[in-house]
N, CA, C and O atoms as a Tripos MOL2 file, in Angstrom:
@<TRIPOS>MOLECULE
protein
  284   283    71     0     0
PROTEIN
NO_CHARGES

@<TRIPOS>ATOM
      1 N          43.6070  -58.3720  -75.4330 N.3       1 UNK1
      2 CA         42.6580  -58.8820  -76.3990 C.3       1 UNK1
      3 C          42.2080  -60.2600  -75.9580 C.2       1 UNK1
      4 O          42.9980  -61.0310  -75.4120 O.2       1 UNK1
      5 N          40.9870  -60.5610  -76.1840 N.am      2 UNK2
      6 CA         40.4740  -61.8690  -75.8170 C.3       2 UNK2
      7 C          40.9930  -62.9120  -76.7980 C.2       2 UNK2
      8 O          41.7380  -62.6030  -77.7270 O.2       2 UNK2
      9 N          40.5870  -64.1310  -76.5730 N.am      3 UNK3
     10 CA         41.0340  -65.2220  -77.4360 C.3       3 UNK3
     11 C          40.1990  -65.3510  -78.7050 C.2       3 UNK3
     12 O          40.3250  -66.3400  -79.4260 O.2       3 UNK3
     13 N          39.3450  -64.3610  -78.9870 N.am      4 UNK4
     14 CA         38.5240  -64.4220  -80.1870 C.3       4 UNK4
     15 C          39.3940  -64.3920  -81.4380 C.2       4 UNK4
     16 O          40.4740  -63.8020  -81.4430 O.2       4 UNK4
     17 N          38.9180  -65.0240  -82.4790 N.am      5 UNK5
     18 CA         39.6100  -65.0000  -83.7540 C.3       5 UNK5
     19 C          38.8880  -64.0130  -84.6590 C.2       5 UNK5
     20 O          37.6780  -64.1040  -84.8620 O.2       5 UNK5
     21 N          39.6460  -63.0780  -85.1950 N.am      6 UNK6
     22 CA         39.0710  -62.0630  -86.0680 C.3       6 UNK6
     23 C          39.0710  -62.5410  -87.5100 C.2       6 UNK6
     24 O          39.9940  -63.2270  -87.9490 O.2       6 UNK6
     25 N          38.0380  -62.1770  -88.2340 N.am      7 UNK7
     26 CA         38.0310  -62.4610  -89.6630 C.3       7 UNK7
     27 C          38.9970  -61.4900  -90.3300 C.2       7 UNK7
     28 O          39.3900  -60.4890  -89.7300 O.2       7 UNK7
     29 N          39.3700  -61.7770  -91.5410 N.am      8 UNK8
     30 CA         40.2760  -60.8890  -92.2750 C.3       8 UNK8
     31 C          39.6620  -59.5020  -92.3970 C.2       8 UNK8
     32 O          40.3640  -58.4980  -92.2750 O.2       8 UNK8
     33 N          38.3570  -59.4400  -92.6360 N.am      9 UNK9
     34 CA         37.6840  -58.1450  -92.7750 C.3       9 UNK9
     35 C          37.6910  -57.3770  -91.4570 C.2       9 UNK9
     36 O          37.9410  -56.1720  -91.4390 O.2       9 UNK9
     37 N          37.4150  -58.0760  -90.3520 N.am     10 UNK10
     38 CA         37.4180  -57.4210  -89.0380 C.3      10 UNK10
     39 C          38.8110  -56.9070  -88.6940 C.2      10 UNK10
     40 O          38.9640  -55.7890  -88.2020 O.2      10 UNK10
     41 N          39.8200  -57.7240  -88.9550 N.am     11 UNK11
     42 CA         41.1880  -57.3090  -88.6790 C.3      11 UNK11
     43 C          41.5600  -56.1190  -89.5450 C.2      11 UNK11
     44 O          42.1600  -55.1610  -89.0590 O.2      11 UNK11
     45 N          41.2120  -56.1710  -90.8150 N.am     12 UNK12
     46 CA         41.4870  -55.0490  -91.7100 C.3      12 UNK12
     47 C          40.8270  -53.7790  -91.2310 C.2      12 UNK12
     48 O          41.4380  -52.7110  -91.2570 O.2      12 UNK12
     49 N          39.5730  -53.8840  -90.7890 N.am     13 UNK13
     50 CA         38.8620  -52.7120  -90.2760 C.3      13 UNK13
     51 C          39.5260  -52.1560  -89.0260 C.2      13 UNK13
     52 O          39.6430  -50.9400  -88.8720 O.2      13 UNK13
     53 N          39.9640  -53.0420  -88.1280 N.am     14 UNK14
     54 CA         40.6500  -52.5890  -86.9120 C.3      14 UNK14
     55 C          41.9670  -51.9000  -87.2670 C.2      14 UNK14
     56 O          42.3070  -50.8700  -86.6850 O.2      14 UNK14
     57 N          42.7000  -52.4640  -88.2110 N.am     15 UNK15
     58 CA         43.9650  -51.8630  -88.6250 C.3      15 UNK15
     59 C          43.7340  -50.4960  -89.2630 C.2      15 UNK15
     60 O          44.4590  -49.5460  -88.9710 O.2      15 UNK15
     61 N          42.7290  -50.3910  -90.1330 N.am     16 UNK16
     62 CA         42.4190  -49.1040  -90.7680 C.3      16 UNK16
     63 C          42.0300  -48.0580  -89.7300 C.2      16 UNK16
     64 O          42.4670  -46.9100  -89.8120 O.2      16 UNK16
     65 N          41.2110  -48.4440  -88.7520 N.am     17 UNK17
     66 CA         40.8020  -47.5140  -87.7050 C.3      17 UNK17
     67 C          42.0110  -47.0620  -86.8880 C.2      17 UNK17
     68 O          42.1200  -45.8840  -86.5490 O.2      17 UNK17
     69 N          42.9090  -47.9750  -86.5740 N.am     18 UNK18
     70 CA         44.1020  -47.6300  -85.8050 C.3      18 UNK18
     71 C          44.9950  -46.6600  -86.5640 C.2      18 UNK18
     72 O          45.5100  -45.7020  -85.9880 O.2      18 UNK18
     73 N          45.1770  -46.9060  -87.8510 N.am     19 UNK19
     74 CA         46.0010  -46.0120  -88.6690 C.3      19 UNK19
     75 C          45.3600  -44.6250  -88.7210 C.2      19 UNK19
     76 O          46.0550  -43.6160  -88.6070 O.2      19 UNK19
     77 N          44.0460  -44.5740  -88.8920 N.am     20 UNK20
     78 CA         43.3300  -43.2960  -88.9290 C.3      20 UNK20
     79 C          43.5270  -42.5320  -87.6190 C.2      20 UNK20
     80 O          43.7870  -41.3290  -87.6340 O.2      20 UNK20
     81 N          43.4060  -43.2230  -86.4990 N.am     21 UNK21
     82 CA         43.5800  -42.5800  -85.1970 C.3      21 UNK21
     83 C          45.0120  -42.0850  -85.0070 C.2      21 UNK21
     84 O          45.2270  -41.0060  -84.4540 O.2      21 UNK21
     85 N          45.9900  -42.8660  -85.4630 N.am     22 UNK22
     86 CA         47.3860  -42.4350  -85.3550 C.3      22 UNK22
     87 C          47.6030  -41.1540  -86.1360 C.2      22 UNK22
     88 O          48.2460  -40.2260  -85.6460 O.2      22 UNK22
     89 N          47.0710  -41.0960  -87.3470 N.am     23 UNK23
     90 CA         47.2570  -39.9170  -88.1950 C.3      23 UNK23
     91 C          46.5530  -38.6940  -87.6270 C.2      23 UNK23
     92 O          46.9830  -37.5670  -87.8690 O.2      23 UNK23
     93 N          45.4770  -38.9020  -86.8740 N.am     24 UNK24
     94 CA         44.7550  -37.7980  -86.2460 C.3      24 UNK24
     95 C          45.3810  -37.3920  -84.9170 C.2      24 UNK24
     96 O          44.9410  -36.4280  -84.2920 O.2      24 UNK24
     97 N          46.4030  -38.1220  -84.4840 N.am     25 UNK25
     98 CA         47.0850  -37.8010  -83.2400 C.3      25 UNK25
     99 C          46.3110  -38.1910  -81.9980 C.2      25 UNK25
    100 O          46.5880  -37.6830  -80.9110 O.2      25 UNK25
    101 N          45.3560  -39.0760  -82.1410 N.am     26 UNK26
    102 CA         44.5680  -39.5220  -80.9910 C.3      26 UNK26
    103 C          45.3990  -40.4660  -80.1390 C.2      26 UNK26
    104 O          46.2880  -41.1650  -80.6250 O.2      26 UNK26
    105 N          45.0780  -40.4640  -78.8550 N.am     27 UNK27
    106 CA         45.7650  -41.3760  -77.9440 C.3      27 UNK27
    107 C          45.5250  -42.8080  -78.4080 C.2      27 UNK27
    108 O          44.4140  -43.1900  -78.7740 O.2      27 UNK27
    109 N          46.5720  -43.5610  -78.3800 N.am     28 UNK28
    110 CA         46.4850  -44.9370  -78.8780 C.3      28 UNK28
    111 C          45.9700  -45.8760  -77.8050 C.2      28 UNK28
    112 O          46.3130  -45.7590  -76.6280 O.2      28 UNK28
    113 N          45.1570  -46.7890  -78.2280 N.am     29 UNK29
    114 CA         44.7940  -47.8890  -77.3420 C.3      29 UNK29
    115 C          45.6450  -49.0650  -77.8060 C.2      29 UNK29
    116 O          46.0170  -49.1450  -78.9760 O.2      29 UNK29
    117 N          45.9380  -49.9400  -76.9240 N.am     30 UNK30
    118 CA         46.8040  -51.0590  -77.2610 C.3      30 UNK30
    119 C          45.9540  -52.2700  -77.6030 C.2      30 UNK30
    120 O          45.1000  -52.6910  -76.8220 O.2      30 UNK30
    121 N          46.2000  -52.8120  -78.7630 N.am     31 UNK31
    122 CA         45.5560  -54.0540  -79.1850 C.3      31 UNK31
    123 C          46.6540  -55.0180  -79.5840 C.2      31 UNK31
    124 O          47.5670  -54.6670  -80.3310 O.2      31 UNK31
    125 N          46.5570  -56.2030  -79.0900 N.am     32 UNK32
    126 CA         47.5440  -57.2170  -79.4470 C.3      32 UNK32
    127 C          47.0180  -58.0170  -80.6310 C.2      32 UNK32
    128 O          45.9310  -58.5930  -80.5800 O.2      32 UNK32
    129 N          47.7910  -58.0400  -81.6680 N.am     33 UNK33
    130 CA         47.4490  -58.8250  -82.8500 C.3      33 UNK33
    131 C          48.6320  -59.7270  -83.1260 C.2      33 UNK33
    132 O          49.7670  -59.2640  -83.2450 O.2      33 UNK33
    133 N          48.3670  -60.9890  -83.2260 N.am     34 UNK34
    134 CA         49.4340  -61.9330  -83.5150 C.3      34 UNK34
    135 C          49.9540  -61.6900  -84.9250 C.2      34 UNK34
    136 O          49.1680  -61.4570  -85.8430 O.2      34 UNK34
    137 N          51.2730  -61.7420  -85.1050 N.am     35 UNK35
    138 CA         51.8480  -61.5090  -86.4350 C.3      35 UNK35
    139 C          51.2220  -62.3830  -87.5080 C.2      35 UNK35
    140 O          50.9740  -61.9220  -88.6230 O.2      35 UNK35
    141 N          50.9670  -63.6390  -87.1790 N.am     36 UNK36
    142 CA         50.3930  -64.5230  -88.1970 C.3      36 UNK36
    143 C          48.9760  -64.1000  -88.5760 C.2      36 UNK36
    144 O          48.5170  -64.4310  -89.6690 O.2      36 UNK36
    145 N          48.2600  -63.3660  -87.6900 N.am     37 UNK37
    146 CA         46.9230  -62.8780  -88.0340 C.3      37 UNK37
    147 C          47.0030  -61.8080  -89.1190 C.2      37 UNK37
    148 O          46.1710  -61.7750  -90.0260 O.2      37 UNK37
    149 N          47.9920  -60.9440  -89.0280 N.am     38 UNK38
    150 CA         48.1610  -59.8940  -90.0330 C.3      38 UNK38
    151 C          48.5190  -60.5240  -91.3750 C.2      38 UNK38
    152 O          47.9160  -60.2040  -92.4000 O.2      38 UNK38
    153 N          49.4900  -61.4100  -91.3630 N.am     39 UNK39
    154 CA         49.9010  -62.0730  -92.6030 C.3      39 UNK39
    155 C          48.7530  -62.9040  -93.1800 C.2      39 UNK39
    156 O          48.5630  -62.9490  -94.3950 O.2      39 UNK39
    157 N          47.9970  -63.5560  -92.3090 N.am     40 UNK40
    158 CA         46.8680  -64.3730  -92.7690 C.3      40 UNK40
    159 C          45.7810  -63.5010  -93.3880 C.2      40 UNK40
    160 O          45.2060  -63.8540  -94.4170 O.2      40 UNK40
    161 N          45.5040  -62.3650  -92.7600 N.am     41 UNK41
    162 CA         44.4910  -61.4520  -93.3010 C.3      41 UNK41
    163 C          44.9140  -60.9600  -94.6820 C.2      41 UNK41
    164 O          44.1080  -60.9180  -95.6110 O.2      41 UNK41
    165 N          46.1880  -60.5910  -94.8020 N.am     42 UNK42
    166 CA         46.6860  -60.1250  -96.1000 C.3      42 UNK42
    167 C          46.6110  -61.2420  -97.1330 C.2      42 UNK42
    168 O          46.2120  -61.0210  -98.2770 O.2      42 UNK42
    169 N          46.9930  -62.4270  -96.7210 N.am     43 UNK43
    170 CA         46.9760  -63.5700  -97.6320 C.3      43 UNK43
    171 C          45.5640  -63.8520  -98.1460 C.2      43 UNK43
    172 O          45.3770  -64.1720  -99.3200 O.2      43 UNK43
    173 N          44.5770  -63.7300  -97.2620 N.am     44 UNK44
    174 CA         43.1890  -63.9840  -97.6640 C.3      44 UNK44
    175 C          42.6920  -62.9630  -98.6810 C.2      44 UNK44
    176 O          41.7880  -63.2540  -99.4640 O.2      44 UNK44
    177 N          43.2770  -61.7760  -98.6700 N.am     45 UNK45
    178 CA         42.8650  -60.7590  -99.6390 C.3      45 UNK45
    179 C          43.4940  -61.0010 -101.0020 C.2      45 UNK45
    180 O          42.9990  -60.5090 -102.0160 O.2      45 UNK45
    181 N          44.5920  -61.7640 -101.0240 N.am     46 UNK46
    182 CA         45.2980  -62.0000 -102.2780 C.3      46 UNK46
    183 C          46.2010  -60.8410 -102.6720 C.2      46 UNK46
    184 O          46.7310  -60.8080 -103.7830 O.2      46 UNK46
    185 N          46.3760  -59.8820 -101.7510 N.am     47 UNK47
    186 CA         47.2010  -58.7120 -102.0520 C.3      47 UNK47
    187 C          48.6520  -58.9470 -101.6670 C.2      47 UNK47
    188 O          48.9490  -59.7210 -100.7570 O.2      47 UNK47
    189 N          49.5490  -58.2730 -102.3680 N.am     48 UNK48
    190 CA         50.9600  -58.2820 -101.9910 C.3      48 UNK48
    191 C          51.1280  -57.3870 -100.7670 C.2      48 UNK48
    192 O          50.2070  -56.6620 -100.3930 O.2      48 UNK48
    193 N          52.3020  -57.4390 -100.1480 N.am     49 UNK49
    194 CA         52.5650  -56.5500  -99.0150 C.3      49 UNK49
    195 C          52.4320  -55.0930  -99.4410 C.2      49 UNK49
    196 O          51.8560  -54.2870  -98.7110 O.2      49 UNK49
    197 N          52.9500  -54.7530 -100.5930 N.am     50 UNK50
    198 CA         52.8750  -53.3760 -101.0780 C.3      50 UNK50
    199 C          51.4230  -52.9460 -101.2710 C.2      50 UNK50
    200 O          51.0340  -51.8560 -100.8520 O.2      50 UNK50
    201 N          50.6320  -53.7950 -101.8970 N.am     51 UNK51
    202 CA         49.2220  -53.4630 -102.1450 C.3      51 UNK51
    203 C          48.4380  -53.3340 -100.8380 C.2      51 UNK51
    204 O          47.6430  -52.4090 -100.6750 O.2      51 UNK51
    205 N          48.6650  -54.2650  -99.9090 N.am     52 UNK52
    206 CA         47.9550  -54.2450  -98.6280 C.3      52 UNK52
    207 C          48.3500  -53.0070  -97.8270 C.2      52 UNK52
    208 O          47.5020  -52.3730  -97.1980 O.2      52 UNK52
    209 N          49.6270  -52.6670  -97.8520 N.am     53 UNK53
    210 CA         50.0960  -51.4640  -97.1580 C.3      53 UNK53
    211 C          49.4380  -50.2180  -97.7420 C.2      53 UNK53
    212 O          49.0670  -49.3080  -97.0000 O.2      53 UNK53
    213 N          49.2940  -50.1690  -99.0510 N.am     54 UNK54
    214 CA         48.6430  -49.0210  -99.6960 C.3      54 UNK54
    215 C          47.1860  -48.9020  -99.2670 C.2      54 UNK54
    216 O          46.6980  -47.7970  -99.0320 O.2      54 UNK54
    217 N          46.4890  -50.0300  -99.1630 N.am     55 UNK55
    218 CA         45.0910  -50.0190  -98.7210 C.3      55 UNK55
    219 C          44.9890  -49.4580  -97.3040 C.2      55 UNK55
    220 O          44.0550  -48.7200  -96.9890 O.2      55 UNK55
    221 N          45.9550  -49.8100  -96.4500 N.am     56 UNK56
    222 CA         45.9510  -49.3580  -95.0580 C.3      56 UNK56
    223 C          46.5740  -47.9750  -94.8860 C.2      56 UNK56
    224 O          46.5420  -47.4090  -93.7930 O.2      56 UNK56
    225 N          47.1380  -47.4310  -95.9610 N.am     57 UNK57
    226 CA         47.8200  -46.1250  -95.9230 C.3      57 UNK57
    227 C          48.9780  -46.1350  -94.9250 C.2      57 UNK57
    228 O          49.1570  -45.2080  -94.1350 O.2      57 UNK57
    229 N          49.7590  -47.2190  -94.9920 N.am     58 UNK58
    230 CA         50.9600  -47.3480  -94.1720 C.3      58 UNK58
    231 C          52.1070  -47.7220  -95.0940 C.2      58 UNK58
    232 O          51.8950  -48.0620  -96.2580 O.2      58 UNK58
    233 N          53.3140  -47.6590  -94.5720 N.am     59 UNK59
    234 CA         54.4570  -48.0450  -95.3930 C.3      59 UNK59
    235 C          54.5550  -49.5690  -95.4550 C.2      59 UNK59
    236 O          54.1390  -50.2630  -94.5270 O.2      59 UNK59
    237 N          55.1090  -50.0810  -96.5540 N.am     60 UNK60
    238 CA         55.3190  -51.5280  -96.6370 C.3      60 UNK60
    239 C          56.2040  -52.0280  -95.4920 C.2      60 UNK60
    240 O          56.0310  -53.1450  -95.0050 O.2      60 UNK60
    241 N          57.1460  -51.1960  -95.0730 N.am     61 UNK61
    242 CA         58.0390  -51.5800  -93.9730 C.3      61 UNK61
    243 C          57.2590  -51.7890  -92.6740 C.2      61 UNK61
    244 O          57.5270  -52.7340  -91.9310 O.2      61 UNK61
    245 N          56.2890  -50.9030  -92.4010 N.am     62 UNK62
    246 CA         55.4600  -51.0610  -91.2070 C.3      62 UNK62
    247 C          54.6960  -52.3740  -91.2670 C.2      62 UNK62
    248 O          54.6200  -53.0990  -90.2760 O.2      62 UNK62
    249 N          54.1300  -52.6800  -92.4270 N.am     63 UNK63
    250 CA         53.4070  -53.9430  -92.5890 C.3      63 UNK63
    251 C          54.3400  -55.1230  -92.3580 C.2      63 UNK63
    252 O          53.9630  -56.0860  -91.6900 O.2      63 UNK63
    253 N          55.5400  -55.0640  -92.8970 N.am     64 UNK64
    254 CA         56.5090  -56.1410  -92.6960 C.3      64 UNK64
    255 C          56.8190  -56.3140  -91.2130 C.2      64 UNK64
    256 O          56.9100  -57.4370  -90.7180 O.2      64 UNK64
    257 N          56.9800  -55.2000  -90.5090 N.am     65 UNK65
    258 CA         57.2530  -55.2510  -89.0680 C.3      65 UNK65
    259 C          56.0870  -55.9120  -88.3300 C.2      65 UNK65
    260 O          56.2980  -56.7440  -87.4480 O.2      65 UNK65
    261 N          54.8590  -55.5390  -88.6950 N.am     66 UNK66
    262 CA         53.6800  -56.1410  -88.0640 C.3      66 UNK66
    263 C          53.6530  -57.6360  -88.3110 C.2      66 UNK66
    264 O          53.4230  -58.4200  -87.3910 O.2      66 UNK66
    265 N          53.8860  -58.0320  -89.5560 N.am     67 UNK67
    266 CA         53.8060  -59.4490  -89.9110 C.3      67 UNK67
    267 C          54.8910  -60.2710  -89.2230 C.2      67 UNK67
    268 O          54.7200  -61.4700  -89.0020 O.2      67 UNK67
    269 N          55.9960  -59.6350  -88.8880 N.am     68 UNK68
    270 CA         57.0920  -60.3410  -88.2370 C.3      68 UNK68
    271 C          57.0750  -60.1610  -86.7240 C.2      68 UNK68
    272 O          57.9740  -60.6290  -86.0250 O.2      68 UNK68
    273 N          56.0430  -59.4770  -86.2220 N.am     69 UNK69
    274 CA         55.8890  -59.3230  -84.7800 C.3      69 UNK69
    275 C          56.8440  -58.3590  -84.1250 C.2      69 UNK69
    276 O          57.0650  -58.4300  -82.9160 O.2      69 UNK69
    277 N          57.4170  -57.4540  -84.9050 N.am     70 UNK70
    278 CA         58.3740  -56.5050  -84.3390 C.3      70 UNK70
    279 C          57.7360  -55.1740  -83.9870 C.2      70 UNK70
    280 O          58.4000  -54.3150  -83.4060 O.2      70 UNK70
    281 N          56.4740  -54.9790  -84.3200 N.am     71 UNK71
    282 CA         55.7650  -53.7420  -83.9810 C.3      71 UNK71
    283 C          54.3870  -54.0780  -83.5160 C.2      71 UNK71
    284 O          53.6140  -53.1810  -83.1780 O.2      71 UNK71
@<TRIPOS>BOND
     1     1     2 1
     2     2     3 1
     3     3     4 2
     4     3     5 am
     5     5     6 1
     6     6     7 1
     7     7     8 2
     8     7     9 am
     9     9    10 1
    10    10    11 1
    11    11    12 2
    12    11    13 am
    13    13    14 1
    14    14    15 1
    15    15    16 2
    16    15    17 am
    17    17    18 1
    18    18    19 1
    19    19    20 2
    20    19    21 am
    21    21    22 1
    22    22    23 1
    23    23    24 2
    24    23    25 am
    25    25    26 1
    26    26    27 1
    27    27    28 2
    28    27    29 am
    29    29    30 1
    30    30    31 1
    31    31    32 2
    32    31    33 am
    33    33    34 1
    34    34    35 1
    35    35    36 2
    36    35    37 am
    37    37    38 1
    38    38    39 1
    39    39    40 2
    40    39    41 am
    41    41    42 1
    42    42    43 1
    43    43    44 2
    44    43    45 am
    45    45    46 1
    46    46    47 1
    47    47    48 2
    48    47    49 am
    49    49    50 1
    50    50    51 1
    51    51    52 2
    52    51    53 am
    53    53    54 1
    54    54    55 1
    55    55    56 2
    56    55    57 am
    57    57    58 1
    58    58    59 1
    59    59    60 2
    60    59    61 am
    61    61    62 1
    62    62    63 1
    63    63    64 2
    64    63    65 am
    65    65    66 1
    66    66    67 1
    67    67    68 2
    68    67    69 am
    69    69    70 1
    70    70    71 1
    71    71    72 2
    72    71    73 am
    73    73    74 1
    74    74    75 1
    75    75    76 2
    76    75    77 am
    77    77    78 1
    78    78    79 1
    79    79    80 2
    80    79    81 am
    81    81    82 1
    82    82    83 1
    83    83    84 2
    84    83    85 am
    85    85    86 1
    86    86    87 1
    87    87    88 2
    88    87    89 am
    89    89    90 1
    90    90    91 1
    91    91    92 2
    92    91    93 am
    93    93    94 1
    94    94    95 1
    95    95    96 2
    96    95    97 am
    97    97    98 1
    98    98    99 1
    99    99   100 2
   100    99   101 am
   101   101   102 1
   102   102   103 1
   103   103   104 2
   104   103   105 am
   105   105   106 1
   106   106   107 1
   107   107   108 2
   108   107   109 am
   109   109   110 1
   110   110   111 1
   111   111   112 2
   112   111   113 am
   113   113   114 1
   114   114   115 1
   115   115   116 2
   116   115   117 am
   117   117   118 1
   118   118   119 1
   119   119   120 2
   120   119   121 am
   121   121   122 1
   122   122   123 1
   123   123   124 2
   124   123   125 am
   125   125   126 1
   126   126   127 1
   127   127   128 2
   128   127   129 am
   129   129   130 1
   130   130   131 1
   131   131   132 2
   132   131   133 am
   133   133   134 1
   134   134   135 1
   135   135   136 2
   136   135   137 am
   137   137   138 1
   138   138   139 1
   139   139   140 2
   140   139   141 am
   141   141   142 1
   142   142   143 1
   143   143   144 2
   144   143   145 am
   145   145   146 1
   146   146   147 1
   147   147   148 2
   148   147   149 am
   149   149   150 1
   150   150   151 1
   151   151   152 2
   152   151   153 am
   153   153   154 1
   154   154   155 1
   155   155   156 2
   156   155   157 am
   157   157   158 1
   158   158   159 1
   159   159   160 2
   160   159   161 am
   161   161   162 1
   162   162   163 1
   163   163   164 2
   164   163   165 am
   165   165   166 1
   166   166   167 1
   167   167   168 2
   168   167   169 am
   169   169   170 1
   170   170   171 1
   171   171   172 2
   172   171   173 am
   173   173   174 1
   174   174   175 1
   175   175   176 2
   176   175   177 am
   177   177   178 1
   178   178   179 1
   179   179   180 2
   180   179   181 am
   181   181   182 1
   182   182   183 1
   183   183   184 2
   184   183   185 am
   185   185   186 1
   186   186   187 1
   187   187   188 2
   188   187   189 am
   189   189   190 1
   190   190   191 1
   191   191   192 2
   192   191   193 am
   193   193   194 1
   194   194   195 1
   195   195   196 2
   196   195   197 am
   197   197   198 1
   198   198   199 1
   199   199   200 2
   200   199   201 am
   201   201   202 1
   202   202   203 1
   203   203   204 2
   204   203   205 am
   205   205   206 1
   206   206   207 1
   207   207   208 2
   208   207   209 am
   209   209   210 1
   210   210   211 1
   211   211   212 2
   212   211   213 am
   213   213   214 1
   214   214   215 1
   215   215   216 2
   216   215   217 am
   217   217   218 1
   218   218   219 1
   219   219   220 2
   220   219   221 am
   221   221   222 1
   222   222   223 1
   223   223   224 2
   224   223   225 am
   225   225   226 1
   226   226   227 1
   227   227   228 2
   228   227   229 am
   229   229   230 1
   230   230   231 1
   231   231   232 2
   232   231   233 am
   233   233   234 1
   234   234   235 1
   235   235   236 2
   236   235   237 am
   237   237   238 1
   238   238   239 1
   239   239   240 2
   240   239   241 am
   241   241   242 1
   242   242   243 1
   243   243   244 2
   244   243   245 am
   245   245   246 1
   246   246   247 1
   247   247   248 2
   248   247   249 am
   249   249   250 1
   250   250   251 1
   251   251   252 2
   252   251   253 am
   253   253   254 1
   254   254   255 1
   255   255   256 2
   256   255   257 am
   257   257   258 1
   258   258   259 1
   259   259   260 2
   260   259   261 am
   261   261   262 1
   262   262   263 1
   263   263   264 2
   264   263   265 am
   265   265   266 1
   266   266   267 1
   267   267   268 2
   268   267   269 am
   269   269   270 1
   270   270   271 1
   271   271   272 2
   272   271   273 am
   273   273   274 1
   274   274   275 1
   275   275   276 2
   276   275   277 am
   277   277   278 1
   278   278   279 1
   279   279   280 2
   280   279   281 am
   281   281   282 1
   282   282   283 1
   283   283   284 2
@<TRIPOS>SUBSTRUCTURE
     1 UNK1         2 RESIDUE 1 A UNK
     2 UNK2         6 RESIDUE 1 A UNK
     3 UNK3        10 RESIDUE 1 A UNK
     4 UNK4        14 RESIDUE 1 A UNK
     5 UNK5        18 RESIDUE 1 A UNK
     6 UNK6        22 RESIDUE 1 A UNK
     7 UNK7        26 RESIDUE 1 A UNK
     8 UNK8        30 RESIDUE 1 A UNK
     9 UNK9        34 RESIDUE 1 A UNK
    10 UNK10       38 RESIDUE 1 A UNK
    11 UNK11       42 RESIDUE 1 A UNK
    12 UNK12       46 RESIDUE 1 A UNK
    13 UNK13       50 RESIDUE 1 A UNK
    14 UNK14       54 RESIDUE 1 A UNK
    15 UNK15       58 RESIDUE 1 A UNK
    16 UNK16       62 RESIDUE 1 A UNK
    17 UNK17       66 RESIDUE 1 A UNK
    18 UNK18       70 RESIDUE 1 A UNK
    19 UNK19       74 RESIDUE 1 A UNK
    20 UNK20       78 RESIDUE 1 A UNK
    21 UNK21       82 RESIDUE 1 A UNK
    22 UNK22       86 RESIDUE 1 A UNK
    23 UNK23       90 RESIDUE 1 A UNK
    24 UNK24       94 RESIDUE 1 A UNK
    25 UNK25       98 RESIDUE 1 A UNK
    26 UNK26      102 RESIDUE 1 A UNK
    27 UNK27      106 RESIDUE 1 A UNK
    28 UNK28      110 RESIDUE 1 A UNK
    29 UNK29      114 RESIDUE 1 A UNK
    30 UNK30      118 RESIDUE 1 A UNK
    31 UNK31      122 RESIDUE 1 A UNK
    32 UNK32      126 RESIDUE 1 A UNK
    33 UNK33      130 RESIDUE 1 A UNK
    34 UNK34      134 RESIDUE 1 A UNK
    35 UNK35      138 RESIDUE 1 A UNK
    36 UNK36      142 RESIDUE 1 A UNK
    37 UNK37      146 RESIDUE 1 A UNK
    38 UNK38      150 RESIDUE 1 A UNK
    39 UNK39      154 RESIDUE 1 A UNK
    40 UNK40      158 RESIDUE 1 A UNK
    41 UNK41      162 RESIDUE 1 A UNK
    42 UNK42      166 RESIDUE 1 A UNK
    43 UNK43      170 RESIDUE 1 A UNK
    44 UNK44      174 RESIDUE 1 A UNK
    45 UNK45      178 RESIDUE 1 A UNK
    46 UNK46      182 RESIDUE 1 A UNK
    47 UNK47      186 RESIDUE 1 A UNK
    48 UNK48      190 RESIDUE 1 A UNK
    49 UNK49      194 RESIDUE 1 A UNK
    50 UNK50      198 RESIDUE 1 A UNK
    51 UNK51      202 RESIDUE 1 A UNK
    52 UNK52      206 RESIDUE 1 A UNK
    53 UNK53      210 RESIDUE 1 A UNK
    54 UNK54      214 RESIDUE 1 A UNK
    55 UNK55      218 RESIDUE 1 A UNK
    56 UNK56      222 RESIDUE 1 A UNK
    57 UNK57      226 RESIDUE 1 A UNK
    58 UNK58      230 RESIDUE 1 A UNK
    59 UNK59      234 RESIDUE 1 A UNK
    60 UNK60      238 RESIDUE 1 A UNK
    61 UNK61      242 RESIDUE 1 A UNK
    62 UNK62      246 RESIDUE 1 A UNK
    63 UNK63      250 RESIDUE 1 A UNK
    64 UNK64      254 RESIDUE 1 A UNK
    65 UNK65      258 RESIDUE 1 A UNK
    66 UNK66      262 RESIDUE 1 A UNK
    67 UNK67      266 RESIDUE 1 A UNK
    68 UNK68      270 RESIDUE 1 A UNK
    69 UNK69      274 RESIDUE 1 A UNK
    70 UNK70      278 RESIDUE 1 A UNK
    71 UNK71      282 RESIDUE 1 A UNK
């Protein structure tokens, strides 16, 4: 990934697209997202981890892993 900074909306859209592709079984492309970018995007929405995970159709645990840089 380049050094560009994504807006919360752009990051959310990229995350939603990635989740959709995973569920469809499509080959994954690798995108590096800094953990603080995920947490920052969620924070800008005003949503809790549970609410943000529901919007992305992922588990809260997956979101926690992303925010902590473990996935």
